[in-house]
XYZ file of C-alpha atoms in Angstrom:
661
model
C 0.000 0.000 0.000
C 2.822 2.408 0.924
C 4.564 1.719 -2.377
C 1.412 2.454 -4.394
C 0.870 5.673 -2.497
C 4.406 6.842 -3.154
C 3.974 6.192 -6.867
C 0.730 8.127 -6.883
C 2.347 11.136 -5.286
C 5.731 11.058 -6.982
C 4.579 12.874 -10.096
C 5.823 15.737 -12.218
C 4.802 19.021 -10.654
C 3.786 21.871 -12.919
C 2.403 24.999 -11.262
C 0.525 27.432 -13.418
C 0.218 31.108 -12.608
C -1.086 32.369 -15.880
C -3.606 31.258 -18.440
C -1.412 28.383 -19.507
C 1.200 27.873 -16.872
C 3.174 29.669 -14.284
C 5.181 28.168 -11.526
C 7.627 30.167 -9.612
C 8.473 33.774 -9.008
C 11.320 36.200 -8.585
C 12.262 38.897 -6.009
C 13.159 42.503 -6.731
C 14.549 45.581 -4.991
C 13.923 48.592 -7.204
C 15.657 51.856 -7.865
C 13.096 54.237 -9.281
C 15.445 55.898 -11.745
C 17.060 52.649 -12.860
C 13.739 50.983 -13.451
C 12.434 53.885 -15.454
C 9.517 54.320 -13.080
C 7.167 57.031 -14.171
C 7.607 60.689 -13.255
C 4.851 62.352 -11.153
C 3.334 63.686 -14.377
C 3.331 60.192 -15.912
C 1.858 58.731 -12.738
C -0.933 61.256 -12.867
C -1.618 60.236 -16.449
C -1.557 56.566 -15.520
C -4.265 57.032 -12.919
C -4.692 55.472 -9.497
C -3.610 51.995 -8.497
C -6.789 50.102 -7.633
C -7.679 46.617 -6.446
C -11.232 45.350 -6.431
C -13.154 42.097 -6.257
C -15.527 41.527 -9.138
C -18.185 39.112 -8.062
C -17.206 36.072 -5.994
C -14.573 34.685 -8.374
C -12.437 37.528 -9.729
C -9.879 40.042 -8.500
C -8.876 42.958 -10.735
C -5.814 45.179 -10.246
C -5.518 48.290 -12.431
C -2.711 50.872 -12.459
C -3.929 52.865 -15.436
C -1.411 51.223 -17.766
C -2.367 47.580 -17.417
C -5.409 45.906 -15.957
C -4.909 42.365 -14.684
C -7.709 39.943 -13.863
C -7.148 36.961 -11.550
C -9.377 34.011 -10.789
C -10.033 33.943 -7.061
C -9.055 32.127 -4.950
C -7.307 29.954 -7.573
C -4.806 32.677 -8.456
C -4.616 32.224 -12.230
C -4.169 35.236 -14.484
C -7.162 35.137 -16.816
C -6.764 38.506 -18.514
C -4.323 41.360 -19.115
C -5.707 44.508 -20.695
C -3.092 46.741 -22.335
C -3.321 49.407 -25.046
C -5.577 48.135 -27.857
C -5.798 44.636 -26.375
C -8.790 43.747 -24.230
C -6.742 40.658 -23.404
C -3.158 40.025 -24.500
C -3.637 36.390 -23.443
C -5.384 33.625 -25.325
C -8.727 33.595 -23.543
C -9.805 30.356 -25.235
C -7.428 28.322 -23.093
C -8.873 26.682 -20.019
C -7.228 27.752 -16.787
C -5.105 25.072 -15.193
C -2.350 24.648 -12.635
C -1.870 24.338 -8.907
C -4.738 26.378 -7.584
C -4.995 28.375 -4.418
C -7.891 28.150 -1.988
C -7.198 31.353 -0.047
C -6.940 34.919 -1.328
C -5.194 37.586 0.718
C -4.011 41.150 0.204
C -0.424 41.190 1.518
C 0.232 44.878 1.000
C -1.754 47.710 -0.557
C -0.542 51.305 -0.802
C -0.850 54.080 -3.345
C 2.414 52.798 -4.876
C 1.955 49.061 -5.121
C -0.285 46.075 -4.471
C 0.895 42.597 -3.503
C -1.651 39.781 -3.430
C -1.426 36.125 -2.467
C -3.261 32.987 -3.564
C -2.281 30.138 -1.278
C -3.030 26.586 -0.332
C -1.929 24.638 2.750
C -1.627 20.885 2.415
C -3.358 18.692 4.969
C -2.780 15.008 5.706
C -6.430 14.371 4.812
C -5.525 15.311 1.212
C -2.963 12.505 0.988
C -3.211 10.780 -2.369
C -5.313 13.516 -3.999
C -3.172 16.673 -3.993
C 0.546 17.283 -4.319
C 1.960 17.476 -0.767
C 3.187 21.069 -0.882
C 2.227 24.342 0.679
C 1.851 26.789 -2.196
C 1.841 30.579 -1.996
C 1.578 32.345 -5.365
C 2.286 36.072 -5.216
C 1.697 38.932 -7.662
C 2.902 42.524 -7.379
C 1.610 45.405 -9.507
C 3.098 48.857 -9.056
C 1.887 52.295 -9.914
C 3.431 53.597 -13.126
C 5.024 50.247 -13.998
C 3.935 48.421 -17.137
C 4.080 44.858 -15.913
C 3.533 42.204 -13.267
C 6.029 40.760 -10.785
C 5.395 37.080 -10.113
C 6.858 34.774 -7.502
C 5.943 31.768 -5.429
C 6.985 30.035 -2.241
C 6.788 26.244 -2.256
C 7.211 24.242 0.939
C 7.286 20.581 1.901
C 7.396 19.608 5.555
C 9.258 16.666 7.025
C 7.140 13.523 7.107
C 4.974 14.483 4.160
C 4.725 11.995 1.266
C 7.478 11.762 -1.333
C 7.039 14.056 -4.323
C 8.938 14.256 -7.606
C 9.205 17.781 -8.992
C 10.519 17.365 -12.528
C 9.334 20.701 -13.827
C 8.425 24.066 -12.366
C 7.683 26.940 -14.689
C 5.635 29.951 -15.664
C 3.908 29.774 -19.034
C 1.793 32.355 -20.808
C -0.129 31.506 -23.957
C -0.722 34.740 -25.815
C -3.304 36.203 -28.130
C -2.728 34.890 -31.681
C -2.063 38.471 -32.809
C 1.438 38.062 -31.404
C 3.383 36.936 -34.467
C 6.997 38.097 -34.025
C 9.332 36.407 -31.522
C 12.627 37.748 -30.146
C 14.993 35.903 -27.817
C 18.301 37.642 -28.615
C 19.702 40.380 -30.836
C 20.107 37.876 -33.667
C 17.451 35.251 -32.996
C 14.189 37.020 -33.800
C 11.708 36.755 -36.627
C 8.105 36.434 -37.762
C 6.919 33.018 -36.567
C 4.611 30.291 -37.871
C 1.236 29.976 -36.167
C 0.086 27.156 -33.958
C -2.234 25.828 -36.652
C 0.758 25.542 -39.008
C 2.023 22.716 -36.776
C -1.223 20.727 -37.029
C -0.502 17.312 -38.545
C -4.158 16.214 -38.426
C -5.127 18.665 -41.159
C -1.891 18.184 -43.118
C -0.448 21.584 -42.330
C 2.698 19.783 -41.138
C 4.376 16.397 -41.212
C 5.643 14.743 -38.029
C 9.364 14.075 -37.759
C 11.396 11.514 -35.855
C 11.576 13.651 -32.730
C 8.111 14.230 -31.312
C 8.331 18.010 -30.754
C 9.530 18.651 -34.311
C 7.351 19.040 -37.410
C 8.094 19.988 -41.021
C 5.771 22.721 -42.259
C 4.263 21.630 -45.567
C 1.251 23.918 -45.950
C 1.759 26.930 -43.652
C -0.444 29.988 -43.896
C 2.651 32.098 -44.564
C 4.420 30.487 -47.531
C 7.883 31.646 -46.463
C 7.869 28.853 -43.882
C 7.118 26.057 -46.332
C 9.594 23.193 -45.917
C 11.085 24.543 -42.698
C 11.123 22.693 -39.383
C 9.601 24.029 -36.202
C 10.736 22.668 -32.854
C 10.580 24.527 -29.549
C 14.072 23.311 -28.600
C 15.571 25.338 -31.451
C 14.926 28.383 -29.281
C 16.681 27.127 -26.143
C 19.254 29.253 -24.376
C 21.740 28.917 -21.518
C 20.606 30.272 -18.150
C 23.335 32.919 -18.078
C 22.027 34.436 -21.317
C 18.319 33.892 -20.731
C 17.258 37.205 -19.207
C 14.675 38.623 -21.631
C 12.621 37.093 -24.419
C 9.096 37.337 -25.699
C 6.656 38.205 -28.439
C 5.531 41.203 -30.462
C 2.185 41.901 -32.091
C 3.115 43.503 -35.398
C -0.465 44.667 -35.889
C -0.792 46.367 -32.492
C 2.846 47.408 -31.958
C 2.821 45.746 -28.536
C 5.494 43.608 -26.880
C 5.078 40.950 -24.174
C 8.342 40.068 -22.413
C 9.554 37.651 -19.763
C 12.375 39.259 -17.782
C 14.434 37.207 -15.322
C 16.723 39.519 -13.328
C 18.466 36.822 -11.263
C 19.553 33.217 -11.760
C 19.581 32.397 -8.039
C 16.388 30.333 -8.119
C 17.245 28.488 -11.328
C 18.899 25.089 -11.230
C 22.017 23.293 -12.497
C 24.232 26.309 -12.943
C 24.776 29.079 -15.490
C 25.194 26.961 -18.633
C 22.115 24.759 -18.248
C 20.030 25.172 -21.386
C 16.335 25.918 -21.133
C 13.296 26.705 -23.220
C 12.400 30.346 -23.814
C 9.540 31.309 -26.142
C 8.113 29.213 -28.957
C 5.177 28.755 -31.326
C 1.835 29.060 -29.580
C 2.543 31.922 -29.141
C 4.033 30.843 -25.797
C 6.418 32.560 -23.389
C 7.996 30.640 -20.525
C 10.051 31.171 -17.426
C 11.612 27.789 -16.637
C 12.900 27.168 -13.133
C 13.248 23.388 -12.838
C 13.279 20.879 -15.685
C 15.110 17.806 -16.914
C 15.920 19.505 -20.227
C 19.539 18.896 -21.293
C 20.245 17.140 -17.968
C 17.859 14.235 -17.565
C 17.298 12.241 -14.412
C 20.900 12.756 -13.343
C 19.291 15.734 -11.665
C 17.684 14.488 -8.460
C 14.139 15.829 -8.444
C 12.763 13.502 -5.761
C 11.931 14.988 -2.370
C 11.654 12.126 0.091
C 9.254 11.838 2.983
C 11.872 12.771 5.576
C 13.255 15.676 3.543
C 11.885 19.128 4.433
C 12.246 21.754 1.723
C 11.284 25.329 1.014
C 12.188 27.554 -1.902
C 11.255 30.933 -3.315
C 10.994 31.100 -7.092
C 11.150 34.603 -8.439
C 10.038 37.229 -8.816
C 10.173 37.346 -12.568
C 8.824 40.385 -14.345
C 6.273 40.239 -17.139
C 6.803 43.482 -19.031
C 4.530 45.035 -21.664
C 5.537 47.863 -23.963
C 4.427 49.604 -27.137
C 6.363 51.169 -30.008
C 6.257 51.626 -33.758
C 8.676 48.823 -34.699
C 9.945 45.449 -33.455
C 13.444 46.898 -33.114
C 12.230 49.654 -30.793
C 10.219 47.195 -28.732
C 13.202 44.840 -28.380
C 15.582 47.675 -27.510
C 13.209 48.931 -24.836
C 12.733 45.403 -23.433
C 16.513 45.043 -23.104
C 16.707 48.406 -21.372
C 14.081 47.303 -18.903
C 15.915 44.014 -18.347
C 19.138 45.849 -17.482
C 17.257 48.054 -15.039
C 15.703 45.026 -13.333
C 19.055 43.227 -13.068
C 20.692 46.300 -11.544
C 17.889 46.620 -9.011
C 18.072 43.041 -7.685
C 17.100 42.174 -4.986
C 13.924 44.229 -4.911
C 13.006 46.201 -1.813
C 9.213 45.975 -2.211
C 8.675 42.217 -1.895
C 6.749 41.477 1.307
C 7.775 37.926 2.144
C 9.832 36.823 5.118
C 11.327 34.143 2.876
C 12.835 36.731 0.535
C 15.911 38.435 2.025
C 16.452 42.062 1.118
C 19.774 43.591 0.111
C 21.007 44.262 3.654
C 20.132 40.699 4.661
C 22.459 39.155 2.088
C 26.202 38.606 1.901
C 29.169 38.785 -0.481
C 32.056 36.472 -1.392
C 35.129 37.628 -3.292
C 38.571 36.369 -4.167
C 41.002 35.635 -6.970
C 41.066 32.394 -8.960
C 44.295 30.875 -10.282
C 45.143 27.757 -12.254
C 48.328 25.767 -11.640
C 49.342 23.297 -14.343
C 53.113 22.700 -14.239
C 53.038 21.054 -17.653
C 51.878 24.379 -19.090
C 53.651 26.910 -16.859
C 55.871 26.938 -13.778
C 53.870 29.899 -12.499
C 50.249 30.231 -11.522
C 47.985 31.290 -14.341
C 45.169 33.772 -13.898
C 41.791 32.026 -14.025
C 40.707 34.299 -16.852
C 36.926 34.520 -17.202
C 36.381 31.497 -14.953
C 32.861 30.662 -13.817
C 32.824 30.917 -10.019
C 29.740 30.127 -7.973
C 28.095 29.172 -4.716
C 25.695 26.236 -4.520
C 24.566 23.666 -1.993
C 27.455 21.760 -0.366
C 28.526 18.772 -2.428
C 31.307 17.271 -4.478
C 33.246 19.166 -7.122
C 30.941 19.651 -10.097
C 27.794 18.642 -8.205
C 26.259 22.031 -8.939
C 25.395 20.971 -12.498
C 22.773 18.488 -11.267
C 21.662 20.396 -8.135
C 18.151 21.823 -8.099
C 16.839 22.060 -4.529
C 18.723 25.087 -3.272
C 19.919 28.433 -4.595
C 22.923 29.102 -6.813
C 24.925 32.302 -7.276
C 27.389 32.615 -10.160
C 29.695 35.207 -11.620
C 32.497 35.433 -14.200
C 35.998 36.281 -13.071
C 37.840 39.039 -14.896
C 41.076 38.696 -16.880
C 43.062 38.546 -13.647
C 40.786 35.912 -12.100
C 39.241 38.434 -9.686
C 35.637 37.662 -8.764
C 32.862 39.019 -6.553
C 29.600 37.181 -5.862
C 27.031 39.605 -4.493
C 23.555 39.427 -2.961
C 23.932 35.877 -1.645
C 21.104 34.580 0.488
C 22.116 33.468 4.020
C 22.979 29.784 4.225
C 25.712 27.191 3.832
C 27.397 26.764 0.461
C 30.321 25.235 -1.313
C 32.408 27.437 -3.589
C 32.820 25.937 -7.072
C 34.622 27.002 -10.235
C 35.640 25.902 -13.708
C 37.436 27.665 -16.497
C 37.565 27.196 -20.245
C 40.934 25.893 -21.407
C 41.333 23.493 -18.490
C 39.597 20.216 -17.712
C 37.735 19.311 -14.541
C 36.018 21.103 -11.673
C 37.278 23.068 -8.699
C 35.836 23.062 -5.194
C 37.095 25.255 -2.369
C 38.374 23.243 0.591
C 36.022 24.839 3.141
C 32.273 25.336 3.043
C 31.150 28.942 3.313
C 28.454 30.268 5.635
C 26.750 33.443 4.489
C 25.275 35.713 7.155
C 23.456 39.048 6.625
C 25.715 41.923 5.667
C 28.939 39.905 5.814
C 31.649 40.054 3.144
C 33.937 37.030 2.918
C 37.274 37.318 1.127
C 38.689 33.867 0.311
C 41.853 35.451 -1.095
C 43.789 33.654 -3.795
C 42.507 30.156 -4.533
C 44.362 27.762 -6.799
C 42.947 25.038 -8.998
C 45.205 22.201 -10.122
C 43.500 20.437 -13.053
C 43.904 16.653 -13.373
C 47.294 15.906 -14.876
C 49.871 13.085 -14.677
C 52.180 13.846 -17.561
C 52.897 16.011 -20.558
C 50.480 16.256 -23.463
C 51.303 13.876 -26.309
C 48.305 14.980 -28.356
C 44.896 16.557 -27.894
C 41.669 16.887 -29.858
C 39.345 19.852 -29.346
C 39.243 22.579 -26.705
C 38.285 21.947 -23.070
C 35.301 24.296 -23.008
C 32.496 21.823 -22.106
C 30.885 22.023 -25.541
C 31.275 20.330 -28.914
C 30.974 23.655 -30.725
C 34.524 23.618 -32.101
C 34.072 20.316 -33.941
C 32.646 19.747 -37.408
C 28.978 20.659 -37.466
C 27.591 19.807 -40.912
C 25.282 21.902 -43.004
C 21.691 20.759 -42.498
C 19.733 18.816 -45.044
C 18.484 21.646 -47.313
C 14.966 20.181 -47.180
C 14.966 20.639 -43.396
C 16.702 24.014 -43.120
C 15.182 26.338 -40.521
C 15.749 30.081 -40.728
C 15.946 31.579 -37.271
C 16.833 35.213 -37.911
C 15.340 38.449 -39.154
C 14.192 38.467 -42.771
C 13.806 34.695 -42.621
C 17.593 34.273 -42.869
C 20.038 31.564 -41.868
C 23.368 32.369 -40.192
C 25.599 29.270 -40.188
C 27.860 30.738 -37.497
C 24.939 31.154 -35.111
C 22.415 28.552 -36.202
C 24.386 25.583 -37.455
C 23.922 23.299 -34.434
C 20.292 24.370 -33.947
C 19.149 22.606 -37.115
C 16.995 19.478 -37.226
C 18.427 16.184 -38.448
C 22.159 16.841 -38.072
C 22.560 13.407 -36.479
C 21.583 11.809 -39.794
C 24.329 13.713 -41.598
C 26.821 11.302 -40.040
C 25.301 8.455 -42.046
C 25.488 10.583 -45.190
C 29.172 11.317 -44.588
C 30.110 7.823 -43.398
C 27.679 5.426 -45.118
C 29.882 2.338 -44.618
C 33.100 3.133 -42.757
C 33.442 5.199 -39.612
C 35.431 8.285 -38.761
C 39.236 7.984 -38.630
C 41.190 10.853 -37.100
C 44.945 10.991 -37.700
C 46.786 13.050 -35.091
C 49.028 15.634 -36.750
C 47.205 15.337 -40.077
C 43.485 15.720 -39.367
C 41.881 18.978 -38.260
C 39.271 18.582 -35.517
C 37.343 21.564 -36.894
C 36.813 19.697 -40.168
C 37.373 16.007 -39.471
C 35.849 15.310 -36.022
C 32.067 15.024 -36.275
C 30.312 16.952 -33.517
C 28.387 13.916 -32.183
C 29.306 10.237 -31.982
C 25.975 8.753 -33.056
C 24.657 5.566 -34.619
C 24.507 4.834 -38.344
C 21.020 4.728 -39.800
C 20.792 1.359 -41.565
C 17.240 1.924 -42.820
C 13.964 0.218 -41.963
C 14.120 1.582 -38.443
C 17.418 -0.116 -37.598
C 20.696 1.401 -36.488
C 24.312 0.273 -36.309
C 26.951 0.740 -33.635
C 29.828 2.978 -34.704
C 33.560 2.860 -33.913
C 35.759 5.925 -34.288
C 39.540 5.655 -34.548
C 42.276 7.977 -33.300
C 45.538 7.107 -35.039
C 48.735 8.515 -33.508
C 52.464 7.997 -33.720
C 54.832 7.486 -30.774
C 58.584 7.914 -31.191
C 59.232 6.054 -27.946
C 57.191 4.063 -25.431
C 57.715 3.586 -21.709
C 56.559 -0.012 -21.435
C 56.512 -0.055 -17.634
C 54.680 3.232 -17.235
C 51.016 4.208 -17.276
C 49.831 6.708 -19.846
C 46.581 8.603 -19.212
C 43.796 9.108 -21.712
C 41.571 12.034 -20.651
C 38.143 11.927 -22.226
C 35.718 14.750 -21.499
C 32.133 14.426 -22.719
C 29.953 17.426 -23.463
C 26.756 15.344 -23.672
C 25.497 11.763 -23.529
C 22.178 10.103 -24.318
C 21.610 6.416 -23.443
C 25.125 5.668 -24.680
C 27.638 2.953 -23.912
C 31.158 3.957 -24.862
C 34.089 1.544 -24.760
C 37.777 2.277 -25.294
C 40.188 -0.195 -26.910
C 43.867 0.087 -27.791
C 45.375 -1.246 -31.024
C 42.567 -3.648 -31.825
C 38.881 -3.059 -32.565
C 37.963 -6.421 -31.034
C 40.491 -6.452 -28.180
C 39.379 -6.350 -24.559
C 38.224 -2.830 -23.647
C 40.464 -0.957 -21.259
C 37.444 1.116 -20.250
C 33.651 0.979 -20.557
C 31.344 3.736 -19.411
C 28.191 1.628 -19.252
C 24.772 3.122 -19.906
C 25.233 6.853 -19.464
C 23.292 10.040 -20.031
C 19.736 11.144 -20.626
C 20.347 14.785 -21.472
C 18.923 14.428 -25.018
C 21.135 17.242 -26.280
C 21.586 15.577 -29.679
C 17.858 15.534 -30.457
C 17.217 18.929 -28.857
C 19.742 20.871 -30.920
C 22.032 21.528 -27.977
C 25.795 21.673 -28.305
C 26.221 20.293 -24.798
C 24.357 18.617 -21.968
C 26.059 17.440 -18.774
C 29.838 17.574 -18.545
C 31.611 14.327 -17.668
C 35.339 13.689 -17.343
C 36.956 10.241 -17.485
C 40.597 9.550 -16.613
C 41.608 6.269 -18.244
C 44.851 4.442 -17.500
C 46.636 3.099 -20.572
C 49.406 0.610 -19.767
C 52.611 1.221 -21.688
C 52.650 -2.460 -22.581
C 49.575 -1.825 -24.789
C 51.387 0.766 -26.891
C 54.139 0.480 -29.453
C 56.709 2.618 -31.201
C 55.169 3.937 -34.403
C 51.466 3.943 -35.245
C 48.886 3.265 -32.533
C 45.108 3.417 -32.616
C 42.493 4.161 -29.971
C 39.099 2.694 -30.870
C 36.028 4.447 -29.433
C 32.922 2.298 -29.846
C 29.401 3.523 -29.113
C 27.450 0.258 -29.256
C 23.984 1.334 -28.148
C 21.817 1.445 -31.258
C 18.337 2.286 -30.086
C 17.699 5.258 -32.380
C 19.239 8.222 -34.185
C 19.628 10.213 -30.977
C 21.711 7.685 -29.061
C 25.298 8.812 -28.666
C 27.747 11.223 -27.077
C 29.301 14.590 -27.802
C 32.969 14.892 -26.966
C 34.327 18.025 -25.369
C 38.037 17.246 -25.372
C 40.425 14.285 -25.622
C 44.059 14.149 -24.526
C 46.772 11.524 -24.164
C 49.363 12.179 -21.457
C 52.760 10.599 -20.985
C 53.634 8.694 -17.798
C 54.644 10.904 -14.845
C 58.108 12.387 -15.150
C 58.707 11.469 -18.783
């Protein structure tokens, strides 16, 4: 009985704030000038900030610029009135999500309103509702064209196990929104939702379920192109503003995320942004590009509480998409500079003076490169829950705070919530992960200077050869041109930029079969060029009729001398892995493997147009007795052959001599 109950309650949690979905919020401390808050004259024009109940089931907040309607006490946004839109949302969508049962006004002044829709879990609800206390909060301010959204989720010790695979905010917009922008380059007129409909032959399904080929779109410029929401993914560190524009109305709808502290798995985790619907998301927790290596299970004896947000939904109006995008970026910068906000009324959200700072200088010491310490130039340095080196990339239950060091390795991590953390770092150009020897306790107002910290990357001997760059991605390897019948144009004027878009194209995995229809890749050290001759993903060969073949890649290298009694080291760093099994053999494709990974990876980066998923580093001993003077070959066999998406992406490979040679 207990087992059945656990299964019933261990489900994917998706909390919806808005018409479609909205899960977790963000906190903000605001500077009036930085945020572009209205002048007294503008405030007068915008009218009073009012809150009123309309009948038994609605709450309406109006600041003269936007009018927002909430279902009460459920706490779903059912309407946003702005400019010429009676509702910028798609009002044909049924409301859904984790619903509140209590409505409360947290704070109401002439300057801002904060309201709460909450639900407290009771043991009598066991088996019927997710065992979490939920408090969904919304803040609307006078003179501000948008809505701040955040939530506090809590699970008490002894409550049933719950599996939270996904937490997010999702807005489905009025179909008049037709232009999407997620970066300076990645923006364009978009297909409509009906263009993806395979039941009426507007589109054909493809091998990956989220992808369709548009065969009869309403706008003919999209004919033959592929649409897949994962083409619009972005790393957390870059995912601060994205959204949609209504060309007809000259209105923009933007999701602004001013802090990454409540996101999971570190700064380079890739996430969804906006996509056809029109849909705009703020993703907080998901398995995307990580898989179940991320522990999303909260056990019965594990208490947990986390604040998600606030994020800021911003609306603007202008005469052109470029002006709307420029203004949205300006607003994003203002929000980032004003974090944490000073108007959030939750005891679980620490204000600026209640937070701490960590600073220091990061060095790298690799005696096979330099006898002196090297500056950790542009290293990623961060605080996350205590764990092993590199554990931050699968951590999702706490808060994370990241920064980039400067050219001298100097770093400062500001506005850190009180708590216990480990200090982590990694830097492009060097393999592996750093962890500071002591855990760090942040207390309000305290600045901690860790001084100079030194990372010694894994190393046993000098480099005999290397393939790629240790940057945790496969971006430097050969990424083929897409099949021209599947080319997707992701930029303004329906254009394709191979430098920006090459790895975001559908079907690249099948290009391996086209390039190597019978024999596999052979890389000759000193002759081959990894930018041209090392395929970006080690995948299966499509043998037709739904069958696939294992593939074996060869690295051929020459040794002038061999230390027979010594151990060489083969460093193999993976940028991604999906249900793969990789084995390593020396000088014989059928010899006994010197190393086997076993079933590894569920990050799905190959199918989802990512250039990396989870980073993994393997240090493999190679006995000198296995090598010979002259030509040698390392055989890399990926023998799982389930589908086209099974395989790995390499980040970097290196053979080192025995110590002291």
